[in-house]
Each structure stands twice: as structure tokens, then as C-alpha cells.
Short mmCIF file of C-alpha atoms in Angstrom, two decimals:
data_model
loop_
_atom_site.label_atom_id
_atom_site.label_comp_id
_atom_site.label_asym_id
_atom_site.label_seq_id
_atom_site.Cartn_x
_atom_site.Cartn_y
_atom_site.Cartn_z
CA MET T 78 -8.57 -24.40 16.98
CA HIS T 79 -6.41 -21.97 14.56
CA ARG T 80 -6.79 -23.58 11.12
CA SER T 81 -3.72 -23.31 8.69
CA LEU T 82 -4.29 -20.55 5.78
CA THR T 83 -2.26 -23.53 3.45
CA ASN T 84 -4.88 -26.00 4.68
CA ARG T 85 -7.77 -24.19 3.91
CA ILE T 86 -6.84 -23.09 0.82
CA ILE T 87 -5.87 -26.17 -0.11
CA ILE T 88 -8.87 -28.29 0.91
CA LEU T 89 -11.74 -25.66 -0.66
CA SER T 90 -9.71 -26.00 -4.02
CA VAL T 91 -9.91 -29.88 -3.62
CA PHE T 92 -13.39 -29.69 -2.93
CA TRP T 93 -14.51 -27.68 -5.79
CA ILE T 94 -11.95 -29.59 -8.19
CA VAL T 95 -14.35 -32.87 -6.86
CA ILE T 96 -17.69 -30.74 -7.21
CA ALA T 97 -16.58 -29.63 -11.20
CA LEU T 98 -15.35 -33.11 -11.74
CA VAL T 99 -18.77 -35.01 -10.38
CA VAL T 100 -21.05 -32.51 -12.22
CA THR T 101 -18.74 -32.66 -15.49
CA ALA T 102 -18.58 -36.59 -15.34
CA LEU T 103 -23.11 -36.63 -15.23
CA LEU T 104 -22.94 -34.25 -18.30
CA LEU T 105 -20.70 -36.04 -19.96
CA GLY T 106 -22.59 -39.44 -18.95
CA ARG T 107 -25.97 -37.57 -20.00
CA PHE T 108 -24.82 -36.43 -23.30
CA TYR T 109 -22.58 -39.79 -24.20
CA ARG T 110 -26.48 -41.57 -23.22
CA SER T 111 -28.03 -39.47 -25.31
CA HIS T 112 -25.48 -40.15 -28.24
CA ILE T 113 -25.44 -43.80 -28.34
CA GLU T 114 -29.77 -43.80 -27.96
CA GLU T 115 -29.35 -41.79 -31.44
CA HIS T 116 -26.62 -44.10 -32.68
CA TYR T 117 -28.74 -46.72 -31.97
CA ASP T 118 -32.17 -45.73 -33.27
CA SER T 119 -30.29 -44.67 -36.13
CA HIS T 120 -28.92 -48.24 -36.66
CA VAL T 121 -32.30 -49.83 -35.85
CA PHE T 122 -33.87 -47.54 -38.31
CA THR T 123 -31.67 -48.42 -41.49
CA HIS T 124 -32.54 -52.05 -40.62
CA VAL T 125 -36.14 -50.72 -40.90
CA GLU T 126 -35.91 -49.28 -44.21
CA GLU T 127 -34.11 -52.21 -45.64
CA LEU T 128 -36.90 -54.03 -44.76
CA ILE T 129 -39.38 -51.37 -46.52
CA ALA T 130 -37.18 -51.99 -49.53
CA ALA T 131 -36.83 -55.48 -49.79
CA ILE T 132 -40.60 -56.18 -49.47
CA GLU T 133 -42.64 -57.64 -52.16
CA THR T 134 -46.06 -58.88 -53.02
CA GLY T 135 -46.37 -62.45 -54.15
CA PRO T 136 -48.56 -63.95 -57.23
CA GLN T 137 -51.18 -64.51 -54.36
CA GLY T 138 -50.98 -61.51 -52.67
CA GLU T 139 -48.82 -62.54 -50.06
CA LEU T 140 -45.55 -60.45 -48.87
CA ILE T 141 -42.47 -61.76 -49.62
CA LEU T 142 -39.13 -60.13 -48.46
CA SER T 143 -37.04 -60.45 -51.25
CA ARG T 144 -33.84 -60.11 -48.74
CA GLU T 145 -33.37 -60.11 -45.50
CA PRO T 146 -31.23 -57.41 -43.41
CA THR T 147 -27.41 -58.33 -43.03
CA ASP T 148 -26.82 -57.95 -39.43
CA PRO T 149 -26.22 -61.38 -37.88
CA ARG T 150 -27.71 -60.52 -34.63
CA PHE T 151 -30.86 -61.08 -36.43
CA HIS T 152 -30.45 -64.61 -36.29
CA ARG T 153 -29.02 -65.00 -32.98
CA PRO T 154 -31.59 -66.21 -30.46
CA ASP T 155 -32.58 -64.33 -27.63
CA SER T 156 -30.09 -61.39 -28.82
CA GLY T 157 -32.59 -58.82 -28.32
CA TRP T 158 -31.91 -57.63 -32.12
CA TYR T 159 -35.62 -58.65 -33.87
CA TRP T 160 -37.57 -57.49 -36.78
CA GLU T 161 -41.20 -58.08 -37.49
CA ILE T 162 -43.21 -57.60 -40.34
CA LEU T 163 -47.22 -57.22 -39.75
CA SER T 164 -50.30 -56.90 -42.30
CA GLY T 165 -52.55 -54.87 -40.75
CA GLU T 166 -52.40 -56.33 -37.43
CA THR T 167 -51.43 -59.81 -38.34
CA PRO T 168 -47.82 -60.81 -37.78
CA THR T 169 -46.77 -62.31 -41.25
CA ILE T 170 -43.00 -62.39 -41.68
CA LYS T 171 -40.37 -62.16 -38.30
CA SER T 172 -36.55 -62.49 -37.89
CA SER T 173 -34.90 -66.16 -37.21
CA SER T 174 -33.72 -64.66 -33.74
CA LEU T 175 -37.32 -64.79 -32.27
CA GLY T 176 -37.51 -68.68 -32.91
CA GLU T 177 -41.18 -69.56 -32.55
CA GLN T 178 -41.96 -66.55 -30.32
CA MET T 179 -43.42 -63.34 -31.16
CA LEU T 180 -42.69 -59.59 -29.71
CA ASP T 181 -45.65 -58.31 -27.66
CA LEU T 182 -46.74 -55.13 -29.86
CA SER T 183 -49.85 -54.62 -27.89
CA GLY T 184 -49.12 -51.01 -26.47
CA LEU T 185 -47.20 -50.42 -29.93
CA THR T 186 -48.57 -47.24 -31.44
CA LEU T 187 -49.25 -47.55 -35.21
CA ASP T 188 -49.58 -44.54 -37.78
CA GLU T 189 -48.02 -42.80 -39.97
CA SER T 190 -45.02 -41.59 -38.48
CA HIS T 191 -41.99 -43.38 -37.28
CA GLY T 192 -40.34 -42.97 -33.77
CA VAL T 193 -38.51 -44.91 -30.64
CA GLN T 194 -41.00 -47.01 -28.87
CA THR T 195 -40.48 -49.03 -25.83
CA VAL T 196 -41.64 -52.75 -26.29
CA THR T 197 -41.38 -56.06 -24.49
CA GLY T 198 -39.53 -59.31 -26.22
CA PRO T 199 -39.07 -62.78 -25.19
CA GLY T 200 -37.92 -63.17 -21.69
CA GLN T 201 -39.84 -59.92 -20.55
CA GLN T 202 -36.61 -58.29 -22.12
CA LYS T 203 -36.93 -54.02 -22.49
CA LEU T 204 -36.56 -53.42 -26.20
CA ARG T 205 -36.22 -49.85 -27.99
CA ALA T 206 -38.41 -50.54 -30.60
CA GLN T 207 -38.27 -48.48 -34.49
CA VAL T 208 -41.90 -48.59 -35.97
CA ALA T 209 -42.75 -47.89 -39.67
CA HIS T 210 -46.42 -47.99 -40.46
CA VAL T 211 -46.73 -47.89 -44.39
CA SER T 212 -49.73 -47.77 -46.75
CA TYR T 213 -49.45 -48.23 -50.55
CA PRO T 214 -51.80 -46.61 -52.67
CA HIS T 215 -52.69 -49.70 -54.57
CA ASP T 216 -53.45 -51.98 -51.55
CA PRO T 217 -56.26 -51.13 -49.61
CA GLY T 218 -54.14 -52.80 -46.61
CA SER T 219 -51.42 -51.27 -44.48
CA ILE T 220 -47.78 -52.89 -43.79
CA THR T 221 -46.19 -52.23 -40.18
CA PHE T 222 -42.22 -52.84 -40.03
CA VAL T 223 -40.95 -53.06 -36.99
CA ALA T 224 -37.07 -53.66 -35.52
CA THR T 225 -35.97 -53.64 -32.05
CA ALA T 226 -32.81 -53.31 -30.17
CA PRO T 227 -32.18 -54.61 -26.38
CA GLU T 228 -32.35 -51.44 -23.80
CA MET T 229 -29.84 -53.42 -22.06
CA ALA T 230 -26.99 -52.95 -24.47
CA ILE T 231 -27.24 -49.19 -23.91
CA SER T 232 -26.89 -49.18 -20.81
CA ASP T 233 -23.58 -51.55 -20.87
CA ASP T 234 -22.47 -49.03 -23.12
CA VAL T 235 -22.83 -46.21 -20.72
CA HIS T 236 -21.66 -48.02 -17.67
CA ASP T 237 -18.40 -49.02 -19.82
CA PHE T 238 -18.01 -45.35 -20.63
CA TYR T 239 -18.77 -44.45 -16.82
CA SER T 240 -15.68 -46.66 -16.10
CA HIS T 241 -13.43 -45.61 -18.33
CA ILE T 242 -14.14 -41.68 -17.46
CA LEU T 243 -14.14 -42.42 -13.65
CA THR T 244 -10.72 -43.65 -14.21
CA SER T 245 -9.42 -40.73 -16.36
CA PHE T 246 -11.34 -38.17 -13.75
CA LEU T 247 -9.70 -39.84 -10.89
CA VAL T 248 -6.31 -39.27 -12.26
CA LEU T 249 -7.24 -35.47 -13.57
CA GLY T 250 -8.43 -34.75 -9.81
CA ILE T 251 -5.41 -36.50 -8.37
CA GLY T 252 -3.13 -34.27 -11.05
CA LEU T 253 -5.28 -31.15 -10.17
CA SER T 254 -4.70 -31.52 -6.58
CA VAL T 255 -1.41 -31.92 -6.73
CA ALA T 256 -1.09 -28.83 -8.86
CA VAL T 257 -3.06 -26.86 -6.56
CA VAL T 258 -0.44 -27.98 -3.50
CA MET T 259 2.27 -26.97 -5.27
CA GLN T 260 0.97 -23.69 -6.64
CA VAL T 261 -0.46 -23.06 -2.83
CA MET T 262 3.22 -23.81 -1.70
CA VAL T 263 4.45 -21.48 -4.07
CA ALA T 264 2.21 -18.94 -3.92
CA LEU T 265 2.86 -18.66 0.34
CA LYS T 266 6.67 -18.84 -0.29
CA PRO T 267 7.01 -15.40 0.68
CA LEU T 268 4.77 -15.58 3.91
CA ASN T 269 7.12 -18.62 4.66
CA ALA T 270 9.96 -16.36 4.12
CA ILE T 271 8.46 -13.96 5.99
CA GLN T 272 8.33 -15.79 9.10
CA SER T 273 11.56 -17.04 8.59
CA ALA T 274 12.86 -13.28 8.62
CA ILE T 275 11.17 -12.68 11.51
CA SER T 276 12.77 -15.64 13.44
CA ASP T 277 16.11 -14.36 12.39
CA ILE T 278 15.20 -10.80 13.55
CA LYS T 279 13.70 -12.47 17.42
CA ALA T 280 17.28 -14.31 17.65
CA GLY T 281 18.80 -11.10 16.53
CA LYS T 282 20.37 -12.50 13.56
CA THR T 283 19.14 -9.35 11.40
CA GLU T 284 17.69 -6.15 12.22
CA ARG T 285 14.86 -6.09 9.84
CA LEU T 286 13.00 -7.96 6.84
CA PRO T 287 14.77 -7.97 3.62
CA ARG T 288 12.91 -5.47 0.99
CA GLU T 289 13.29 -8.64 -1.77
CA PHE T 290 9.44 -9.59 -1.96
CA PRO T 291 6.71 -9.64 -4.97
CA SER T 292 4.52 -6.76 -4.83
CA ASP T 293 1.73 -8.27 -3.28
CA VAL T 294 3.46 -8.94 -0.06
CA GLN T 295 5.75 -5.82 -0.35
CA PRO T 296 3.20 -3.83 1.73
CA LEU T 297 3.10 -5.94 4.78
CA VAL T 298 6.79 -6.40 4.83
CA ASP T 299 7.19 -2.47 4.99
CA GLU T 300 4.26 -2.37 7.58
CA LEU T 301 6.21 -4.87 9.93
CA ASN T 302 9.59 -2.87 9.50
CA PHE T 303 7.91 0.00 10.13
CA LEU T 304 6.50 -1.46 13.35
CA LEU T 305 9.55 -2.45 14.42
CA ASP T 306 11.53 0.78 13.93
CA HIS T 307 8.50 2.67 15.53
CA ASN T 308 9.55 -0.30 18.80
CA GLU T 309 13.12 0.60 18.87
CA THR T 310 12.02 4.37 18.85
CA LEU T 311 9.90 3.69 21.82
CA LEU T 312 12.27 1.59 23.60
CA LYS T 313 15.24 4.19 23.27
CA ARG T 314 12.69 6.81 24.47
CA ALA T 315 11.62 4.78 27.54
CA ARG T 316 15.17 4.33 28.46
CA ASN T 317 16.24 7.91 28.05
CA GLN T 318 13.25 8.75 30.38
CA LEU T 319 14.25 6.13 32.76
CA GLY T 320 18.06 7.37 32.93
CA ASP T 321 16.77 10.89 33.21
CA LEU T 322 14.90 9.51 36.27
CA ALA T 323 17.63 7.87 37.64
CA HIS T 324 19.92 10.76 37.30
CA SER T 325 17.08 13.68 38.84
CA VAL T 326 16.23 11.54 41.82
CA LYS T 327 20.00 9.94 42.87
CA ASN T 328 21.57 13.54 43.10
CA PRO T 329 19.22 14.97 45.74
CA LEU T 330 19.65 11.87 47.67
CA THR T 331 23.10 12.06 47.37
CA VAL T 332 22.96 15.66 48.86
CA ILE T 333 20.88 14.11 51.85
CA ARG T 334 23.21 11.14 52.74
CA ASN T 335 26.20 13.61 52.67
CA GLU T 336 24.35 16.24 54.56
CA ALA T 337 22.95 12.82 56.97
CA ARG T 338 26.81 12.13 57.66
CA THR T 339 27.88 15.50 59.23
CA MET T 340 24.55 15.08 61.63
CA SER T 341 25.28 13.55 64.63
CA GLY T 342 23.48 11.65 67.06
CA LYS T 343 20.51 8.94 66.30
CA GLN T 344 18.74 11.49 63.73
CA GLY T 345 21.37 11.62 61.40
CA GLN T 346 22.08 7.85 61.48
CA LEU T 347 18.30 7.61 60.90
CA ILE T 348 18.49 9.78 57.98
CA LEU T 349 21.37 8.22 56.54
CA ASP T 350 19.90 4.83 56.63
CA GLN T 351 16.55 5.83 55.10
CA SER T 352 18.58 7.34 52.02
CA HIS T 353 20.39 4.40 51.81
CA VAL T 354 17.06 2.41 51.76
CA MET T 355 15.37 4.81 49.05
CA ALA T 356 18.52 4.26 46.83
CA ASN T 357 18.64 0.71 46.56
CA SER T 358 14.86 0.86 46.46
CA ILE T 359 14.84 3.22 43.19
CA ASP T 360 17.94 1.08 41.50
CA HIS T 361 15.92 -2.23 42.37
CA TYR T 362 12.86 -0.93 40.45
CA LEU T 363 14.41 1.28 37.69
CA SER T 364 16.29 -2.18 37.04
CA ARG T 365 13.22 -3.78 37.00
CA ALA T 366 11.63 -1.24 34.87
CA ARG T 367 14.73 -1.42 32.18
CA ILE T 368 14.51 -4.87 31.92
CA TYR T 369 10.70 -5.12 31.49
CA GLY T 370 10.94 -2.82 28.63
CA LYS T 371 13.17 -5.23 27.04
CA GLN T 372 13.07 -8.77 28.30
CA ASP T 373 10.49 -9.80 25.13
CA ALA T 374 12.26 -7.28 22.63
CA ILE T 375 13.11 -8.42 19.33
CA GLY T 376 16.71 -8.61 18.08
CA TYR T 377 18.52 -8.98 21.14
CA ARG T 378 21.37 -11.78 20.41
CA THR T 379 24.62 -11.82 22.59
CA SER T 380 27.75 -13.74 22.36
CA VAL T 381 28.59 -15.50 25.74
CA LYS T 382 32.01 -16.17 24.99
CA SER T 383 32.70 -13.13 24.33
CA VAL T 384 31.07 -11.83 27.36
CA ILE T 385 32.79 -14.20 29.57
CA GLY T 386 36.14 -13.55 27.64
CA ASP T 387 35.83 -9.88 28.67
CA LEU T 388 34.54 -10.47 32.27
CA SER T 389 37.17 -12.71 33.23
CA TYR T 390 40.02 -10.71 31.88
CA ALA T 391 38.97 -7.92 34.41
CA VAL T 392 38.03 -10.22 37.28
CA GLU T 393 41.72 -12.01 36.90
CA HIS T 394 42.95 -8.24 37.11
CA ILE T 395 41.25 -7.16 40.04
CA HIS T 396 42.09 -10.36 42.57
CA LYS T 397 45.64 -10.98 40.98
CA ASP T 398 46.99 -10.41 43.91
CA ARG T 399 45.20 -13.71 45.55
CA ASN T 400 46.77 -15.72 42.53
CA ILE T 401 43.25 -17.43 41.69
CA THR T 402 43.02 -19.39 38.89
CA LEU T 403 39.85 -18.70 36.58
CA ASP T 404 39.30 -21.77 33.97
CA VAL T 405 36.65 -20.65 31.47
CA GLU T 406 35.27 -23.90 29.77
CA CYS T 407 33.48 -22.34 26.97
CA ALA T 408 34.78 -24.11 23.72
CA ASP T 409 31.78 -23.75 21.59
CA ASP T 410 29.97 -20.09 21.48
CA LYS T 411 26.45 -19.89 22.79
CA TRP T 412 24.36 -17.08 22.17
CA PHE T 413 21.92 -15.45 25.04
CA ARG T 414 18.49 -14.13 23.74
CA GLY T 415 19.15 -10.46 25.86
CA GLU T 416 21.23 -7.59 26.03
CA ALA T 417 25.01 -7.89 26.76
CA GLN T 418 24.79 -5.38 29.62
CA ASP T 419 22.40 -7.70 31.39
CA LEU T 420 24.63 -10.90 30.71
CA GLU T 421 27.44 -9.00 31.91
CA GLU T 422 25.73 -7.59 35.30
CA MET T 423 24.65 -11.27 35.98
CA ALA T 424 27.88 -12.87 34.91
CA GLY T 425 30.06 -10.32 36.59
CA ASN T 426 28.29 -10.36 40.09
CA LEU T 427 28.55 -14.50 39.76
CA ILE T 428 32.13 -14.76 38.83
CA ASP T 429 33.15 -11.63 41.33
CA ASN T 430 31.13 -13.13 44.37
CA ALA T 431 33.21 -16.64 43.40
CA CYS T 432 36.55 -14.87 43.48
CA LYS T 433 36.32 -13.15 46.23
CA TRP T 434 35.12 -16.61 48.56
CA ALA T 435 37.48 -18.75 46.09
CA LYS T 436 40.63 -20.02 47.51
CA SER T 437 42.79 -20.90 44.81
CA ARG T 438 40.18 -21.79 41.47
CA VAL T 439 37.12 -20.93 39.91
CA VAL T 440 35.54 -22.65 37.21
CA VAL T 441 33.28 -21.05 34.44
CA ARG T 442 31.53 -23.38 31.74
CA CYS T 443 28.40 -23.54 29.21
CA GLU T 444 25.88 -25.84 29.01
CA THR T 445 23.17 -26.09 25.95
CA ASP T 446 19.47 -27.41 26.52
CA GLN T 447 17.46 -27.28 23.58
CA ASN T 448 15.97 -23.07 23.73
CA GLU T 449 18.34 -22.58 27.05
CA PHE T 450 21.59 -22.14 27.98
CA ALA T 451 23.16 -22.55 31.70
CA LEU T 452 26.32 -20.83 32.93
CA VAL T 453 27.88 -22.61 35.76
CA ILE T 454 30.28 -20.99 38.21
CA GLU T 455 31.89 -23.34 40.65
CA ASP T 456 34.35 -22.08 43.66
CA ASP T 457 36.57 -24.26 46.03
CA GLY T 458 35.74 -21.93 48.70
CA PRO T 459 33.66 -22.71 52.04
CA GLY T 460 30.63 -22.32 50.34
CA ILE T 461 27.48 -22.16 51.86
CA ALA T 462 25.04 -24.00 54.64
CA GLU T 463 22.01 -25.70 53.20
CA LYS T 464 19.82 -23.89 55.32
CA GLU T 465 21.20 -20.34 53.81
CA ILE T 466 20.70 -20.88 50.30
CA LYS T 467 17.14 -19.38 50.34
CA THR T 468 18.11 -16.32 51.83
CA ILE T 469 21.38 -15.50 50.66
CA THR T 470 19.62 -13.81 47.47
CA ARG T 471 18.01 -11.36 49.21
CA ARG T 472 19.06 -7.94 48.77
CA GLY T 473 21.60 -6.84 51.48
CA LYS T 474 22.10 -10.24 53.25
CA ARG T 475 25.46 -11.00 53.88
CA LEU T 476 26.99 -14.10 55.79
CA ASP T 477 30.44 -12.61 56.31
CA GLU T 478 30.42 -8.60 57.00
CA THR T 479 34.64 -8.81 57.00
CA THR T 480 34.43 -9.42 53.09
CA PRO T 481 33.66 -6.43 50.66
CA GLY T 482 30.22 -6.12 49.35
CA HIS T 483 26.69 -4.98 49.73
CA GLY T 484 24.74 -8.02 49.64
CA HIS T 485 22.94 -6.75 46.31
CA GLY T 486 24.79 -9.25 43.64
CA LEU T 487 23.59 -11.92 43.89
CA GLY T 488 19.74 -10.43 44.19
CA ILE T 489 20.15 -8.23 41.12
CA THR T 490 20.90 -11.32 39.49
CA GLU T 491 18.10 -13.28 40.72
CA ASP T 492 15.83 -10.62 40.05
CA ILE T 493 17.08 -9.90 35.93
CA ALA T 494 17.19 -13.88 35.58
CA ILE T 495 13.70 -14.35 36.04
CA LEU T 496 12.68 -11.03 34.27
CA TYR T 497 14.13 -12.65 31.17
CA GLY T 498 12.49 -15.85 32.14
CA GLY T 499 15.34 -17.90 33.59
CA GLU T 500 16.50 -18.47 37.06
CA LEU T 501 19.51 -18.75 39.39
CA LYS T 502 20.18 -22.19 41.16
CA LEU T 503 22.65 -22.10 44.49
CA GLY T 504 24.18 -25.59 45.48
CA ARG T 505 27.18 -27.03 46.79
CA SER T 506 30.23 -27.49 44.32
CA SER T 507 32.02 -30.62 43.24
CA LEU T 508 34.97 -28.36 44.35
CA GLY T 509 34.11 -27.60 47.88
CA GLY T 510 32.46 -24.20 47.38
CA LEU T 511 29.35 -22.40 45.81
CA LYS T 512 28.04 -23.99 42.61
CA ALA T 513 25.56 -21.33 41.01
CA THR T 514 23.98 -22.28 37.48
CA LEU T 515 22.73 -19.15 35.91
CA VAL T 516 19.63 -20.46 33.31
CA LEU T 517 18.89 -18.25 30.72
CA PRO T 518 17.13 -17.84 27.20
CA ALA T 519 19.51 -19.02 24.09
CA ALA T 520 19.26 -17.34 20.87
#
């Protein structure tokens, strides 16, 4: 299955946009979590410092807190924001948010350094704890200050951040994808123009590709134009060689036929008959070879109306003594995807044949069906019997020897039509005579 270049570029670009946005979102989330953790830890340690600054020793040597941290969350039960002061390993003062409960400090490291530690609070809540272990020179004991914040708060903030960044990156991804599609469409527009120009050449509307393309595409256009020139040169050379061959063979055959006519007896008639067969075969196969060389050639486009008009004038002049009425019903012009000479030969044979057999009227009309057009020719003559229709197109087949002709017209017409991918249909006309329908490719 052929994949579109446009689709491949768009899919690959969108894929890498999605990968880049996902990786960026993960990195931003990680950076944001790290930032939030530092912010929380710094904020909690500020409360530890408040506790250190507010601790005093009473008259009896007991610890007294002159003022509590001002954060209202330390007064809300089960908030996760707690503080506690230990004298040695004995809890002495705690925040009101703990109520009757205590922090589980069994896994706490008590040393002179302060750092973030994880402890378990009421309800098995995970807490981030800032711990400061302070020793006083005049006091042999030591005091430990602990302040906590809920781990869940950090996760909630990061989750909210991911929600916002997901929405933002989704909009950004859609915007970038639309931009990629538009960029690809604009970038590949010259290729679409080349395709359209080639279609025009094939239809015969132009002969060569235009030369106004971007510099990146222009070499391709130049090569295509060179290929068209080369193809035309080869075609002309082949036609000239076919013409030379026909000329070189027909002249000796003409001499042979003339000599055969001067000979008496069966031998002369045999030579004459066989020379006619040879001449007909040469005409037949040279015609086929000529059409094979151009049936799919690019650039041939012939006006049907123009050809039929010229043929009608010529045929009316030839049969003017018989008072044949020739009605041409081709109001809208049609276009044949082939050479004018071939259409003239096919249509000329059919119209001339109709006029030969018509009593008083011949009708020629054009019909179009998608990529084909049909040339319909009818006469009011005697027509052809059903059993004869399949054999009448054979070369040399004639139903009436009294009518002028050699019996090759319908056969030649059918051969040319088939080589162009068309066909010749014969049937009964509503006028009473023969109805010939020539179906050919339309341009």
C-alpha cells in the first residue's frame, strides 16, 4: 500500500511533538516537585527557628515557650502541621493541633545537623519533619525541636500542577500539530502544482511544465521537461522511420501489381491477389504500430466539434448529388484524448459509410460519460442484419459489392478505437438504418 508523503511527514512530526511534550511535562513536574519540597521544607524550618527563638527556661529549670508559631494550621486538629519540643528524649511541649496525641519519633535521627526526615503522625499520616537538635553550654541536657508538614500537601500541589500543565500542553500540542499540517501543505504545494501541470499536459492543455517553481523543486521540473522533450523526439523519429518503411515497401508492391496486371492467366491473377494482401497487411500493421506509439502519449487533445464540422462539410460535398441531409448535433464541444488525424480517420469512415447507405438522412451526435465520450452516427438506410453485425468489421468484408469501397473502413475504425482503449458498437438505428457508436477517451 502506497503511503502518502504528506501523511508520513505529518504523522512523524506529530509523533515527535507528543514525545517532546510528554518528556517536557515529566521534567517540569519533577522540577516543580523539587521546588515545592524545598519551599515547604524552608517554610517548616522557619517555624523551627521560631521555636528556638521563643524557648526559655523557667525559675524551676522547666522549659517555657514565650510565644507559639503564628501559623494557624498549628492550631487545627489533624492538619498535619505539628510541632513538638523534646528535652532529651522526653516530649515537653507540643502544638495544639496534636491534641492528646504524640508524634511517632522512634525512627527520628537526633543530631546536631538539621534536615528533612519522614515521620508518622496521627492517623498514620506521612509527614515531612524538620528537626533541630540544640545543645546549650550552660545546660548539660539538649533540646530537640520538631516541626512537620503533611506529605500529601506536596502531592496535591504537584497533582494540580500536572492538571494545569496537561491542559496547557494539550492546547500547545494541538496548536503545533495544526502548524505542522499547514506548514506541510504549504511546503508540498509546489508538488501539487507539478501534479496539476502534468495533468494539464496529459489532457493537452499545455505542452510543458511552467518554470516558476521554488529552487528546491526546479531541478525536478527541468528533468521532467527534458523527459517530455526526449519522448517527443523519439516519437517523431519512430514516425519518420515508419513513414520511410511504408514508402520503401509500397513502391515495389505497386510495381509488382502493375506488372501482374499485364500478365495473363492464373499466375498473374495470383500475384495480383497476393500483392493486394501484402499491401493491406502492411497498411494494417503500420497503422497499429503508429497508434501504439502514441495511444498513451502525453499532450494530445483534439476538438471533436472542429473535426466533425470539417468532415461534415467534406462528406456533404462528396454526396451532394444524392441530396443527403447531414444533421450534426454537437452543440457543446467535446475533447478527444488523441490525435486529430486518428479521429478524422475513424469518424470519416463512419460518416462516409453512413452517407453511402443512407436514403436521405444521416445524424451525428456527441455524448459524454465521465472520462469517455461517444460519437453516435445513424442513417435511414437498409441497415445490417443482426447475424452480420459481428462480421462486418472484418477487413475486406462487404455486404454489397455494388457499393463503392474496399471493405476496410469499419475494420480500421475498430482497430484504432481499440488501441485507444475505446470500442466500436454497431446496432439498429431508430431511423431504420445502421447505428454506429464510437466510444473513445475524453480529454
